[in-house]
Short mmCIF file of C-alpha atoms in Angstrom, two decimals:
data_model
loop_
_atom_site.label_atom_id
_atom_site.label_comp_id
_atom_site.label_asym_id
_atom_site.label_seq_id
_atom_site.Cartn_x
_atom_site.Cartn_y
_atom_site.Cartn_z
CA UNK R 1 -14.32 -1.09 -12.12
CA UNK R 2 -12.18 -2.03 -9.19
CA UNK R 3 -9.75 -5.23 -10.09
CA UNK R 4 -9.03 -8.41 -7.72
CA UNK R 5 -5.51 -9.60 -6.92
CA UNK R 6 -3.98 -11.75 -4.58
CA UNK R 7 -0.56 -10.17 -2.80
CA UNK R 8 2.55 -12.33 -3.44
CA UNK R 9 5.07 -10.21 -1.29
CA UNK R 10 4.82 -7.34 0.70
CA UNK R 11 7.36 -5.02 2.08
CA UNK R 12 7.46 -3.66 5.58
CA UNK R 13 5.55 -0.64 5.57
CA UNK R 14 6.26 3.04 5.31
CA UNK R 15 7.27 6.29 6.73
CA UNK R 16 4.00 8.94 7.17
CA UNK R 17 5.75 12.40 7.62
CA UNK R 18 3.24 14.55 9.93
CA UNK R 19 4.00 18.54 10.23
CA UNK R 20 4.68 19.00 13.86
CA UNK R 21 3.13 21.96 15.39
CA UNK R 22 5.44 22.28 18.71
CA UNK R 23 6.25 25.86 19.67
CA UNK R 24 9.98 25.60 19.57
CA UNK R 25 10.66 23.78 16.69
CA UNK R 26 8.68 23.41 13.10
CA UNK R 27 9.29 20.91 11.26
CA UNK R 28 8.19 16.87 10.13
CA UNK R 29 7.96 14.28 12.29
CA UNK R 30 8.30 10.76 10.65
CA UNK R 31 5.54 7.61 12.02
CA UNK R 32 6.17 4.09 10.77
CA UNK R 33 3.32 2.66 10.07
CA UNK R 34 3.61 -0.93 9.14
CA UNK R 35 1.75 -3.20 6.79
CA UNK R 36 -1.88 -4.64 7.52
CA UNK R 37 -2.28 -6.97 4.47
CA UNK R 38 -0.24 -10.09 4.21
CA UNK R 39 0.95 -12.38 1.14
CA UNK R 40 -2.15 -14.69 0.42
CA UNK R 41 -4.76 -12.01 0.84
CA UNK R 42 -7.32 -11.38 -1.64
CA UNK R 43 -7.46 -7.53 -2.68
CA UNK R 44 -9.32 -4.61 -4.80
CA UNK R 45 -7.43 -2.23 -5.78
CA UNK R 46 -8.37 0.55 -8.65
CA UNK R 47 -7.78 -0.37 -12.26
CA UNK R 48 -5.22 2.21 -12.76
CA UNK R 49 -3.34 2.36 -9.51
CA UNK R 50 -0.15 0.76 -9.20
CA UNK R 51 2.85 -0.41 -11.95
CA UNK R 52 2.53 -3.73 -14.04
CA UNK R 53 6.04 -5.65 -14.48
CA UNK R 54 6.31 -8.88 -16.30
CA UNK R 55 8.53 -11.35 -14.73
CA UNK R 56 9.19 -14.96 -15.78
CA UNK R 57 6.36 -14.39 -18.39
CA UNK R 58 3.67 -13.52 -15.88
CA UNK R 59 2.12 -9.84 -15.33
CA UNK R 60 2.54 -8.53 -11.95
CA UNK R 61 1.41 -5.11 -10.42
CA UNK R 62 3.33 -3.12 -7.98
CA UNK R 63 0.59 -1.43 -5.63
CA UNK R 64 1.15 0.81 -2.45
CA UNK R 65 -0.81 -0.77 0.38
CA UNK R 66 -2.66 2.86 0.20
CA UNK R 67 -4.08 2.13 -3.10
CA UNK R 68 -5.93 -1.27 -1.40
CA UNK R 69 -9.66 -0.32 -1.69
CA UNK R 70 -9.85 -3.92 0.77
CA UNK R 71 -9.12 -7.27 1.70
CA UNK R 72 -11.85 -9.60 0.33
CA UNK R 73 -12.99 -12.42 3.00
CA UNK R 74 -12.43 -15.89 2.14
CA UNK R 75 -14.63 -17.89 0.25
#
């Protein structure tokens, strides 16, 4: 069963390496690919996925944006 969060703070995005196929040179080519959810979205992400911290006495779980099964609509 798929949990709900909301995100508090994001970061801003990643690096996707991609093998490059050129004739002349092999070798990775690195795509930034920035983040699509924003702090006050509502989220599923997979029970399991991500790391939970406690800070200040409140649980809070790391997750990489690719563990995001969605963004919920508002209510």
């Amino acid at each position: 069963k798929p949990q709900e969060g909301v995100v508090e703070s994001i970061g801003p995005g990643a690096y996707k390496e991609e093998k490059d196929e050129g004739k002349k040179k092999e070798g990775k080519v690195r795509q930034f690919i920035s983040t699509s959810v924003k702090p006050g979205d509502r989220v599923l992400y997979e029970r399991h996925e991500g790391t939970t911290y406690s800070i200040g006495g409140e649980d809070l779980v790391l997750v990489r944006e690719g563990g995001i099964l969605g963004i919920l609509a508002d209510k």
